mmCIF file of C-alpha atoms in Angstrom:
data_model
loop_
_atom_site.group_PDB
_atom_site.id
_atom_site.type_symbol
_atom_site.label_atom_id
_atom_site.label_comp_id
_atom_site.label_asym_id
_atom_site.label_seq_id
_atom_site.Cartn_x
_atom_site.Cartn_y
_atom_site.Cartn_z
ATOM 1 C CA MET H 9 -3.337 6.511 24.589
ATOM 2 C CA PHE H 10 0.233 5.433 23.767
ATOM 3 C CA SER H 11 1.859 6.060 20.326
ATOM 4 C CA ILE H 12 3.520 3.220 18.730
ATOM 5 C CA LEU H 13 7.344 3.872 18.210
ATOM 6 C CA CYS H 14 9.783 2.512 15.774
ATOM 7 C CA PHE H 15 12.700 0.361 17.244
ATOM 8 C CA SER H 16 15.139 3.215 16.420
ATOM 9 C CA GLN H 17 12.921 5.450 18.746
ATOM 10 C CA ILE H 18 12.763 2.911 21.443
ATOM 11 C CA ALA H 19 16.623 2.502 21.459
ATOM 12 C CA LYS H 20 17.103 6.155 22.024
ATOM 13 C CA SER H 21 14.544 6.330 24.735
ATOM 14 C CA LYS H 22 15.540 6.794 28.423
ATOM 15 C CA GLN H 23 13.232 4.003 29.276
ATOM 16 C CA PRO H 24 13.407 1.257 26.664
ATOM 17 C CA ASN H 25 12.109 -1.609 28.808
ATOM 18 C CA ILE H 26 8.789 0.156 29.569
ATOM 19 C CA ILE H 27 8.251 1.174 26.003
ATOM 20 C CA LEU H 28 8.953 -2.358 24.868
ATOM 21 C CA LYS H 29 6.491 -3.590 27.211
ATOM 22 C CA LEU H 30 3.844 -1.346 25.880
ATOM 23 C CA VAL H 31 4.278 -2.236 22.366
ATOM 24 C CA SER H 32 5.186 -5.846 22.705
ATOM 25 C CA ALA H 33 1.427 -6.966 22.292
ATOM 26 C CA LYS H 34 1.418 -5.676 18.806
ATOM 27 C CA LEU H 35 4.766 -7.195 17.662
ATOM 28 C CA GLU H 36 4.582 -9.884 14.959
ATOM 29 C CA PRO H 37 7.496 -12.247 13.652
ATOM 30 C CA SER H 38 8.641 -10.855 10.293
ATOM 31 C CA GLY H 39 9.901 -13.867 8.920
ATOM 32 C CA MET H 40 13.297 -12.026 8.781
ATOM 33 C CA ALA H 41 15.507 -10.917 11.544
ATOM 34 C CA GLY H 42 13.731 -8.976 14.255
ATOM 35 C CA TYR H 43 9.977 -7.993 14.676
ATOM 36 C CA LYS H 44 7.652 -5.613 13.033
ATOM 37 C CA ILE H 45 4.676 -3.844 14.300
ATOM 38 C CA GLY H 46 1.375 -5.451 13.064
ATOM 39 C CA TYR H 47 -1.160 -3.486 11.334
ATOM 40 C CA THR H 48 -4.459 -2.757 13.201
ATOM 41 C CA VAL H 49 -7.969 -2.655 11.835
ATOM 42 C CA ASP H 50 -7.863 1.231 12.344
ATOM 43 C CA GLU H 51 -4.812 1.413 10.029
ATOM 44 C CA ASP H 52 -6.647 -0.787 7.438
ATOM 45 C CA ASN H 53 -9.706 1.417 7.602
ATOM 46 C CA LEU H 54 -7.563 4.552 7.130
ATOM 47 C CA ILE H 55 -5.938 3.086 4.156
ATOM 48 C CA LEU H 56 -9.441 2.233 2.678
ATOM 49 C CA LYS H 57 -10.862 5.760 3.715
ATOM 50 C CA LEU H 58 -7.884 7.450 1.994
ATOM 51 C CA ILE H 59 -8.487 5.606 -1.199
ATOM 52 C CA ILE H 60 -12.253 6.322 -1.331
ATOM 53 C CA ASP H 61 -11.674 9.862 -0.649
ATOM 54 C CA THR H 62 -9.100 10.405 -3.218
ATOM 55 C CA LYS H 63 -10.975 8.297 -5.656
ATOM 56 C CA ALA H 64 -7.631 6.463 -6.395
ATOM 57 C CA TYR H 65 -9.333 3.175 -7.365
ATOM 58 C CA TYR H 66 -7.277 2.860 -10.678
ATOM 59 C CA VAL H 67 -3.802 3.923 -9.404
ATOM 60 C CA LEU H 68 -3.325 1.326 -6.717
ATOM 61 C CA ARG H 69 -1.032 -0.956 -8.638
ATOM 62 C CA GLY H 70 1.523 1.688 -9.194
ATOM 63 C CA ARG H 71 3.910 3.028 -6.648
ATOM 64 C CA ALA H 72 3.390 6.928 -6.516
ATOM 65 C CA TYR H 73 0.059 6.705 -4.842
ATOM 66 C CA TRP H 74 1.568 4.777 -2.056
ATOM 67 C CA VAL H 75 4.603 6.927 -1.716
ATOM 68 C CA ASP H 76 2.007 9.875 -1.430
ATOM 69 C CA LEU H 77 0.152 8.209 1.392
ATOM 70 C CA VAL H 78 3.224 7.688 3.474
ATOM 71 C CA THR H 79 4.350 11.373 2.936
ATOM 72 C CA THR H 80 0.883 12.300 4.412
ATOM 73 C CA GLY H 81 2.198 11.501 7.908
ATOM 74 C CA LEU H 82 -1.181 9.723 8.831
ATOM 75 C CA PHE H 83 0.702 6.609 9.252
ATOM 76 C CA ASP H 84 3.259 5.192 11.806
ATOM 77 C CA LYS H 85 6.826 6.203 10.814
ATOM 78 C CA CYS H 86 7.769 2.625 10.603
ATOM 79 C CA ARG H 87 5.272 2.150 7.619
ATOM 80 C CA THR H 88 6.825 2.303 4.125
ATOM 81 C CA TRP H 89 4.940 2.817 0.871
ATOM 82 C CA MET H 90 5.856 -0.708 0.068
ATOM 83 C CA SER H 91 4.404 -2.088 3.422
ATOM 84 C CA LEU H 92 1.149 -0.163 2.603
ATOM 85 C CA GLN H 93 0.856 -1.457 -0.721
ATOM 86 C CA ASN H 94 1.485 -5.122 0.313
ATOM 87 C CA ARG H 95 -0.891 -4.696 3.146
ATOM 88 C CA PHE H 96 -3.684 -3.486 0.755
ATOM 89 C CA GLU H 97 -2.878 -6.046 -1.766
ATOM 90 C CA LYS H 98 -2.365 -9.304 0.369
ATOM 91 C CA LYS H 99 -4.397 -8.632 3.400
ATOM 92 C CA ILE H 100 -7.115 -6.013 2.967
ATOM 93 C CA LEU H 101 -8.374 -6.761 -0.670
ATOM 94 C CA PRO H 102 -8.677 -10.455 -0.276
ATOM 95 C CA ASN H 103 -10.694 -9.965 2.996
ATOM 96 C CA ILE H 104 -12.514 -6.718 1.582
ATOM 97 C CA MET H 105 -16.035 -7.887 2.730
ATOM 98 C CA ASN H 106 -14.748 -7.954 6.529
ATOM 99 C CA PRO H 107 -17.426 -6.230 8.503
ATOM 100 C CA ASN H 108 -14.644 -4.403 10.517
ATOM 101 C CA TYR H 109 -14.052 -2.516 7.410
ATOM 102 C CA THR H 110 -16.253 0.713 7.744
ATOM 103 C CA ILE H 111 -16.495 1.524 3.986
ATOM 104 C CA SER H 112 -19.834 0.973 2.387
ATOM 105 C CA GLU H 113 -20.608 -2.288 0.458
ATOM 106 C CA GLU H 114 -20.858 -0.103 -2.752
ATOM 107 C CA GLU H 115 -17.296 1.233 -2.068
ATOM 108 C CA LYS H 116 -15.940 -2.359 -1.325
ATOM 109 C CA HIS H 117 -17.445 -3.543 -4.729
ATOM 110 C CA LYS H 118 -15.931 -0.476 -6.526
ATOM 111 C CA LEU H 119 -12.447 -1.251 -5.322
ATOM 112 C CA VAL H 120 -12.697 -4.846 -6.287
ATOM 113 C CA LEU H 121 -14.010 -4.168 -9.828
ATOM 114 C CA ALA H 122 -11.284 -1.344 -10.244
ATOM 115 C CA TRP H 123 -8.567 -3.795 -9.020
ATOM 116 C CA GLN H 124 -9.679 -6.471 -11.597
ATOM 117 C CA GLN H 125 -10.216 -3.992 -14.296
ATOM 118 C CA SER H 126 -6.644 -2.399 -13.951
ATOM 119 C CA ALA H 127 -5.276 -5.930 -13.951
ATOM 120 C CA ASP H 128 -7.138 -6.653 -17.253
ATOM 121 C CA ASP H 129 -5.934 -3.425 -18.892
ATOM 122 C CA PHE H 130 -2.571 -4.177 -18.056
ATOM 123 C CA ARG H 131 -2.689 -7.772 -19.410
ATOM 124 C CA ASP H 132 -4.470 -6.729 -22.703
ATOM 125 C CA SER H 133 -1.769 -4.058 -23.273
ATOM 126 C CA GLY H 134 0.790 -6.833 -23.080
ATOM 127 C CA GLY H 135 2.157 -5.295 -19.898
ATOM 128 C CA SER H 136 3.949 -2.415 -21.919
ATOM 129 C CA ASP H 137 3.096 1.043 -23.106
ATOM 130 C CA ASP H 138 4.740 0.380 -26.443
ATOM 131 C CA ASP H 139 2.023 -0.601 -28.788
ATOM 132 C CA ASP H 140 4.014 0.282 -31.941
ATOM 133 C CA ASP H 141 5.067 -2.828 -33.611
ATOM 134 C CA ASP H 142 6.291 -1.151 -36.953
ATOM 135 C CA ASP H 143 9.931 -0.566 -37.443
ATOM 136 C CA ASP H 144 10.302 3.335 -37.585
ATOM 137 C CA ASP H 145 13.718 3.166 -38.863
ATOM 138 C CA THR H 146 12.631 2.406 -42.593
ATOM 139 C CA ASP H 147 11.267 6.209 -42.679
ATOM 140 C CA ILE H 148 14.672 7.755 -42.170
ATOM 141 C CA ASP H 149 15.928 9.686 -45.299
ATOM 142 C CA GLU H 150 19.572 8.353 -45.483
ATOM 143 C CA ASP H 151 20.510 10.851 -48.284
ATOM 144 C CA ASN H 152 20.637 13.830 -45.953
#
């Protein structure tokens, strides 16, 4: 089994042409300059498994969880926290009922429900943690 390498690793290799042939089947145009290595179903399943195992249903909209996933070292070195988060939000979640995803139907439903609830909670709070509408400056004793 061959491991997938970042392009910086390929450039440093003594046999870059051979390595490029091995990974070229997994390359996708990125819309920007260059190419990126496409996600596999195994990587999608790993993302889902880690979310389920850590019961991270309600922290998926934030940055910290995805940063932690990248630092586990379980993903290719080319994957960033933002790449993982975007993959989950834009590809995995809309297609969560894909039979290739190995988590249970119950877990799939939990993920969708938690994703919707976390959006509702954010919307209900006005998108801000500052619920204090009162002007606290009136409580200051200016005589002292």
